[in-house]
């Protein structure tokens, strides 16, 4: 495998220097801080990532106040008390993107968040206790127990909620393959994800960098060299 210092140096050179590269790396709070994230914000972020998947993210952001109103502030218990008619009516609600399958996922994930909160005290506390060394295991659990939280949607949810993890964007995977990691071009299999996890764990131990920084640096080291200004506007993306 290529030494991560070489990948880091390449990313810095592409972005115009170490200071510019550092400005493109998001702040990473201690994992224990996730315990303070309330369940309604957990469910809201799940919903935002689900509705953003395959859609223009800026449109979802612009409509988000309407989402908050329509989904009762994403309070899991309040949503679980709503009758079928409530969910049926949302499919015609112009405040949101009217995708019936994604609307139903909010109800399903309200139940998921509520169940986990009952088991662990809160969903945020559950996330705070899940080791960053095993993001793959966490993604697998969310895909099985949640709704539409598989693949990159689950990864982006963790990224935006503040979990220190990776996102297997096209450039990030390309960089890993270029560095010598034996994974597929899409890197969607459990085997590939485990290899990625192991490699990022090794680099995190060696460099003392957060995993989210390693993921971002990998993505910025190859592919199209986007201007720093554009990347600063999309800090959670890869």
mmCIF file of C-alpha atoms in Angstrom:
data_model
loop_
_atom_site.group_PDB
_atom_site.id
_atom_site.type_symbol
_atom_site.label_atom_id
_atom_site.label_comp_id
_atom_site.label_asym_id
_atom_site.label_seq_id
_atom_site.Cartn_x
_atom_site.Cartn_y
_atom_site.Cartn_z
ATOM 1 C CA UNK A 1 0.000 0.000 0.000
ATOM 2 C CA UNK A 2 1.095 3.542 -0.732
ATOM 3 C CA UNK A 3 2.157 5.433 2.384
ATOM 4 C CA UNK A 4 -0.651 7.787 3.434
ATOM 5 C CA UNK A 5 1.832 10.648 3.730
ATOM 6 C CA UNK A 6 2.265 10.530 -0.060
ATOM 7 C CA UNK A 7 -1.499 10.606 -0.594
ATOM 8 C CA UNK A 8 -1.786 13.517 1.836
ATOM 9 C CA UNK A 9 0.987 15.420 0.058
ATOM 10 C CA UNK A 10 -0.648 14.859 -3.337
ATOM 11 C CA UNK A 11 -4.000 16.135 -2.068
ATOM 12 C CA UNK A 12 -2.345 19.237 -0.564
ATOM 13 C CA UNK A 13 -0.513 20.003 -3.800
ATOM 14 C CA UNK A 14 -3.716 19.655 -5.833
ATOM 15 C CA UNK A 15 -5.602 22.026 -3.541
ATOM 16 C CA UNK A 16 -2.929 24.695 -3.375
ATOM 17 C CA UNK A 17 -1.097 23.870 -0.185
ATOM 18 C CA UNK A 18 -1.455 22.356 3.264
ATOM 19 C CA UNK A 19 -3.372 25.320 4.693
ATOM 20 C CA UNK A 20 -6.001 25.119 1.940
ATOM 21 C CA UNK A 21 -6.329 21.368 2.418
ATOM 22 C CA UNK A 22 -6.836 21.816 6.170
ATOM 23 C CA UNK A 23 -9.593 24.329 5.483
ATOM 24 C CA UNK A 24 -11.434 21.623 3.546
ATOM 25 C CA UNK A 25 -11.429 19.167 6.440
ATOM 26 C CA UNK A 26 -14.490 19.461 8.703
ATOM 27 C CA UNK A 27 -14.255 19.765 12.457
ATOM 28 C CA UNK A 28 -14.736 16.426 14.180
ATOM 29 C CA UNK A 29 -16.262 16.473 17.647
ATOM 30 C CA UNK A 30 -15.495 13.743 20.194
ATOM 31 C CA UNK A 31 -17.684 10.712 19.595
ATOM 32 C CA UNK A 32 -19.195 11.046 23.059
ATOM 33 C CA UNK A 33 -20.845 14.280 21.851
ATOM 34 C CA UNK A 34 -23.237 12.173 19.776
ATOM 35 C CA UNK A 35 -24.963 11.193 23.018
ATOM 36 C CA UNK A 36 -26.347 14.747 23.197
ATOM 37 C CA UNK A 37 -28.004 14.626 19.766
ATOM 38 C CA UNK A 38 -31.785 14.303 20.357
ATOM 39 C CA UNK A 39 -33.768 11.594 18.619
ATOM 40 C CA UNK A 40 -35.741 14.076 16.507
ATOM 41 C CA UNK A 41 -32.481 15.377 14.965
ATOM 42 C CA UNK A 42 -31.367 11.803 14.327
ATOM 43 C CA UNK A 43 -34.579 11.033 12.464
ATOM 44 C CA UNK A 44 -34.469 14.370 10.630
ATOM 45 C CA UNK A 45 -30.956 13.666 9.346
ATOM 46 C CA UNK A 46 -31.947 10.172 8.266
ATOM 47 C CA UNK A 47 -34.862 11.638 6.331
ATOM 48 C CA UNK A 48 -32.743 14.385 4.769
ATOM 49 C CA UNK A 49 -30.191 11.873 3.497
ATOM 50 C CA UNK A 50 -32.910 9.550 2.177
ATOM 51 C CA UNK A 51 -34.755 12.318 0.326
ATOM 52 C CA UNK A 52 -31.447 13.702 -0.984
ATOM 53 C CA UNK A 53 -30.399 10.355 -2.446
ATOM 54 C CA UNK A 54 -30.722 10.536 -6.228
ATOM 55 C CA UNK A 55 -32.020 14.103 -5.983
ATOM 56 C CA UNK A 56 -30.532 17.596 -6.138
ATOM 57 C CA UNK A 57 -29.390 18.243 -2.579
ATOM 58 C CA UNK A 58 -29.898 22.011 -2.829
ATOM 59 C CA UNK A 59 -33.600 21.484 -3.604
ATOM 60 C CA UNK A 60 -34.040 19.394 -0.457
ATOM 61 C CA UNK A 61 -32.197 22.008 1.612
ATOM 62 C CA UNK A 62 -34.408 24.791 0.246
ATOM 63 C CA UNK A 63 -37.590 22.862 1.062
ATOM 64 C CA UNK A 64 -36.385 21.611 4.438
ATOM 65 C CA UNK A 65 -38.440 23.982 6.633
ATOM 66 C CA UNK A 66 -41.507 22.497 4.935
ATOM 67 C CA UNK A 67 -40.270 18.977 5.693
ATOM 68 C CA UNK A 68 -39.890 19.906 9.368
ATOM 69 C CA UNK A 69 -43.481 21.162 9.481
ATOM 70 C CA UNK A 70 -44.974 18.294 7.527
ATOM 71 C CA UNK A 71 -43.212 15.630 9.591
ATOM 72 C CA UNK A 72 -44.042 17.222 12.975
ATOM 73 C CA UNK A 73 -40.469 18.207 13.728
ATOM 74 C CA UNK A 74 -39.433 14.572 13.231
ATOM 75 C CA UNK A 75 -40.452 13.642 16.762
ATOM 76 C CA UNK A 76 -40.460 9.810 16.586
ATOM 77 C CA UNK A 77 -43.213 9.218 19.148
ATOM 78 C CA UNK A 78 -45.487 11.873 17.659
ATOM 79 C CA UNK A 79 -45.098 10.368 14.196
ATOM 80 C CA UNK A 80 -45.755 6.839 15.446
ATOM 81 C CA UNK A 81 -49.122 7.991 16.828
ATOM 82 C CA UNK A 82 -50.295 9.244 13.438
ATOM 83 C CA UNK A 83 -52.966 7.255 11.546
ATOM 84 C CA UNK A 84 -52.533 5.906 8.032
ATOM 85 C CA UNK A 85 -54.404 8.918 6.658
ATOM 86 C CA UNK A 86 -51.645 11.234 7.869
ATOM 87 C CA UNK A 87 -49.055 9.380 5.805
ATOM 88 C CA UNK A 88 -51.377 9.059 2.824
ATOM 89 C CA UNK A 89 -51.969 12.822 2.815
ATOM 90 C CA UNK A 90 -48.238 13.541 2.834
ATOM 91 C CA UNK A 91 -47.986 12.048 -0.635
ATOM 92 C CA UNK A 92 -49.913 15.129 -1.844
ATOM 93 C CA UNK A 93 -48.224 17.681 0.429
ATOM 94 C CA UNK A 94 -46.443 20.353 -1.625
ATOM 95 C CA UNK A 95 -44.216 21.304 1.315
ATOM 96 C CA UNK A 96 -42.120 18.190 0.691
ATOM 97 C CA UNK A 97 -40.860 16.018 -2.156
ATOM 98 C CA UNK A 98 -43.829 13.714 -2.715
ATOM 99 C CA UNK A 99 -42.137 10.326 -2.990
ATOM 100 C CA UNK A 100 -44.411 7.706 -1.343
ATOM 101 C CA UNK A 101 -41.618 5.190 -0.713
ATOM 102 C CA UNK A 102 -39.385 7.762 0.951
ATOM 103 C CA UNK A 103 -42.311 9.129 2.960
ATOM 104 C CA UNK A 104 -42.991 5.633 4.280
ATOM 105 C CA UNK A 105 -39.327 5.309 5.232
ATOM 106 C CA UNK A 106 -39.793 8.167 7.715
ATOM 107 C CA UNK A 107 -42.474 6.193 9.536
ATOM 108 C CA UNK A 108 -40.333 3.055 9.495
ATOM 109 C CA UNK A 109 -37.272 4.914 10.732
ATOM 110 C CA UNK A 110 -39.302 6.638 13.460
ATOM 111 C CA UNK A 111 -39.962 3.143 14.782
ATOM 112 C CA UNK A 112 -36.284 2.207 14.339
ATOM 113 C CA UNK A 113 -35.080 5.274 16.233
ATOM 114 C CA UNK A 114 -37.671 4.755 18.974
ATOM 115 C CA UNK A 115 -36.741 1.083 19.437
ATOM 116 C CA UNK A 116 -33.025 1.823 19.643
ATOM 117 C CA UNK A 117 -33.675 4.704 22.056
ATOM 118 C CA UNK A 118 -35.586 2.340 24.339
ATOM 119 C CA UNK A 119 -32.681 -0.116 24.216
ATOM 120 C CA UNK A 120 -29.864 2.407 24.795
ATOM 121 C CA UNK A 121 -31.403 5.536 26.325
ATOM 122 C CA UNK A 122 -31.294 7.459 23.030
ATOM 123 C CA UNK A 123 -30.197 6.826 19.467
ATOM 124 C CA UNK A 124 -27.401 9.350 19.914
ATOM 125 C CA UNK A 125 -26.110 7.461 22.947
ATOM 126 C CA UNK A 126 -26.177 4.261 20.890
ATOM 127 C CA UNK A 127 -24.069 5.935 18.175
ATOM 128 C CA UNK A 128 -21.673 7.408 20.736
ATOM 129 C CA UNK A 129 -20.910 3.932 22.048
ATOM 130 C CA UNK A 130 -20.400 2.241 18.665
ATOM 131 C CA UNK A 131 -16.649 2.060 17.912
ATOM 132 C CA UNK A 132 -15.461 4.010 14.876
ATOM 133 C CA UNK A 133 -13.262 1.008 14.091
ATOM 134 C CA UNK A 134 -16.408 -0.864 13.083
ATOM 135 C CA UNK A 135 -18.406 1.531 10.923
ATOM 136 C CA UNK A 136 -19.113 -1.397 8.593
ATOM 137 C CA UNK A 137 -20.932 -3.233 11.368
ATOM 138 C CA UNK A 138 -22.960 -0.124 12.178
ATOM 139 C CA UNK A 139 -23.900 0.341 8.520
ATOM 140 C CA UNK A 140 -25.003 -3.279 8.336
ATOM 141 C CA UNK A 141 -27.219 -2.859 11.413
ATOM 142 C CA UNK A 142 -28.807 0.313 10.027
ATOM 143 C CA UNK A 143 -29.468 -1.348 6.676
ATOM 144 C CA UNK A 144 -31.174 -4.300 8.364
ATOM 145 C CA UNK A 145 -33.174 -2.511 11.056
ATOM 146 C CA UNK A 146 -33.771 0.823 9.348
ATOM 147 C CA UNK A 147 -35.428 1.734 6.067
ATOM 148 C CA UNK A 148 -33.492 2.908 2.982
ATOM 149 C CA UNK A 149 -30.352 3.406 5.071
ATOM 150 C CA UNK A 150 -28.148 1.051 3.094
ATOM 151 C CA UNK A 151 -25.257 1.980 0.810
ATOM 152 C CA UNK A 152 -23.994 5.559 0.705
ATOM 153 C CA UNK A 153 -27.203 6.906 2.275
ATOM 154 C CA UNK A 154 -26.224 5.332 5.585
ATOM 155 C CA UNK A 155 -22.655 6.570 5.196
ATOM 156 C CA UNK A 156 -23.802 10.138 4.545
ATOM 157 C CA UNK A 157 -26.202 10.001 7.483
ATOM 158 C CA UNK A 158 -23.317 9.102 9.776
ATOM 159 C CA UNK A 159 -21.123 11.787 8.211
ATOM 160 C CA UNK A 160 -23.674 14.567 8.647
ATOM 161 C CA UNK A 161 -24.761 13.526 12.141
ATOM 162 C CA UNK A 162 -21.142 13.773 13.301
ATOM 163 C CA UNK A 163 -19.916 10.174 13.381
ATOM 164 C CA UNK A 164 -16.230 9.834 12.499
ATOM 165 C CA UNK A 165 -16.470 7.624 9.426
ATOM 166 C CA UNK A 166 -15.759 7.256 5.742
ATOM 167 C CA UNK A 167 -17.845 7.707 2.600
ATOM 168 C CA UNK A 168 -17.103 5.465 -0.365
ATOM 169 C CA UNK A 169 -17.421 8.126 -3.042
ATOM 170 C CA UNK A 170 -16.114 7.386 -6.507
ATOM 171 C CA UNK A 171 -12.932 9.413 -5.953
ATOM 172 C CA UNK A 172 -12.315 7.943 -2.505
ATOM 173 C CA UNK A 173 -12.561 4.394 -3.863
ATOM 174 C CA UNK A 174 -10.405 5.337 -6.840
ATOM 175 C CA UNK A 175 -7.719 6.633 -4.485
ATOM 176 C CA UNK A 176 -7.763 3.432 -2.448
ATOM 177 C CA UNK A 177 -7.437 1.304 -5.573
ATOM 178 C CA UNK A 178 -4.628 3.533 -6.807
ATOM 179 C CA UNK A 179 -2.907 3.075 -3.437
ATOM 180 C CA UNK A 180 -2.995 -0.691 -3.911
ATOM 181 C CA UNK A 181 -6.097 -1.845 -2.024
ATOM 182 C CA UNK A 182 -7.679 -4.847 -3.740
ATOM 183 C CA UNK A 183 -11.309 -3.720 -3.990
ATOM 184 C CA UNK A 184 -13.851 -3.435 -6.801
ATOM 185 C CA UNK A 185 -14.526 -0.238 -8.725
ATOM 186 C CA UNK A 186 -17.811 0.290 -6.862
ATOM 187 C CA UNK A 187 -16.682 -1.216 -3.531
ATOM 188 C CA UNK A 188 -20.196 -2.127 -2.442
ATOM 189 C CA UNK A 189 -19.641 -5.698 -1.254
ATOM 190 C CA UNK A 190 -19.227 -6.503 2.436
ATOM 191 C CA UNK A 191 -15.773 -7.857 1.655
ATOM 192 C CA UNK A 192 -14.685 -4.619 0.012
ATOM 193 C CA UNK A 193 -16.125 -2.515 2.826
ATOM 194 C CA UNK A 194 -14.264 -4.578 5.408
ATOM 195 C CA UNK A 195 -11.001 -4.079 3.490
ATOM 196 C CA UNK A 196 -11.643 -0.339 3.362
ATOM 197 C CA UNK A 197 -12.415 -0.260 7.082
ATOM 198 C CA UNK A 198 -9.253 -2.147 7.931
ATOM 199 C CA UNK A 199 -7.070 0.118 5.806
ATOM 200 C CA UNK A 200 -8.577 3.320 7.175
ATOM 201 C CA UNK A 201 -8.191 1.944 10.700
ATOM 202 C CA UNK A 202 -4.498 1.327 10.010
ATOM 203 C CA UNK A 203 -3.999 4.839 8.652
ATOM 204 C CA UNK A 204 -5.974 6.384 11.536
ATOM 205 C CA UNK A 205 -3.721 4.598 14.016
ATOM 206 C CA UNK A 206 -0.549 5.633 12.177
ATOM 207 C CA UNK A 207 -1.478 9.260 11.463
ATOM 208 C CA UNK A 208 -3.747 10.048 14.437
ATOM 209 C CA UNK A 209 -6.122 11.660 11.929
ATOM 210 C CA UNK A 210 -9.908 11.319 12.225
ATOM 211 C CA UNK A 211 -11.364 8.826 9.772
ATOM 212 C CA UNK A 212 -13.478 11.516 8.163
ATOM 213 C CA UNK A 213 -10.279 13.452 7.355
ATOM 214 C CA UNK A 214 -8.631 10.378 5.874
ATOM 215 C CA UNK A 215 -11.716 9.796 3.730
ATOM 216 C CA UNK A 216 -11.795 13.417 2.538
ATOM 217 C CA UNK A 217 -8.067 13.537 1.817
ATOM 218 C CA UNK A 218 -8.305 10.344 -0.227
ATOM 219 C CA UNK A 219 -11.157 11.812 -2.269
ATOM 220 C CA UNK A 220 -9.258 15.040 -2.899
ATOM 221 C CA UNK A 221 -6.081 13.256 -3.977
ATOM 222 C CA UNK A 222 -7.441 11.961 -7.302
ATOM 223 C CA UNK A 223 -10.131 12.613 -9.901
ATOM 224 C CA UNK A 224 -11.414 16.009 -10.948
ATOM 225 C CA UNK A 225 -9.633 18.760 -9.036
ATOM 226 C CA UNK A 226 -12.567 20.842 -7.821
ATOM 227 C CA UNK A 227 -11.830 24.415 -6.642
ATOM 228 C CA UNK A 228 -11.496 24.837 -2.898
ATOM 229 C CA UNK A 229 -14.429 27.250 -2.872
ATOM 230 C CA UNK A 230 -16.774 24.607 -4.270
ATOM 231 C CA UNK A 231 -15.581 21.983 -1.811
ATOM 232 C CA UNK A 232 -15.972 24.367 1.129
ATOM 233 C CA UNK A 233 -19.643 24.715 0.190
ATOM 234 C CA UNK A 234 -20.091 20.910 0.344
ATOM 235 C CA UNK A 235 -18.008 19.980 3.391
ATOM 236 C CA UNK A 236 -19.984 16.857 4.204
ATOM 237 C CA UNK A 237 -19.708 15.413 0.719
ATOM 238 C CA UNK A 238 -16.771 13.608 -0.869
#
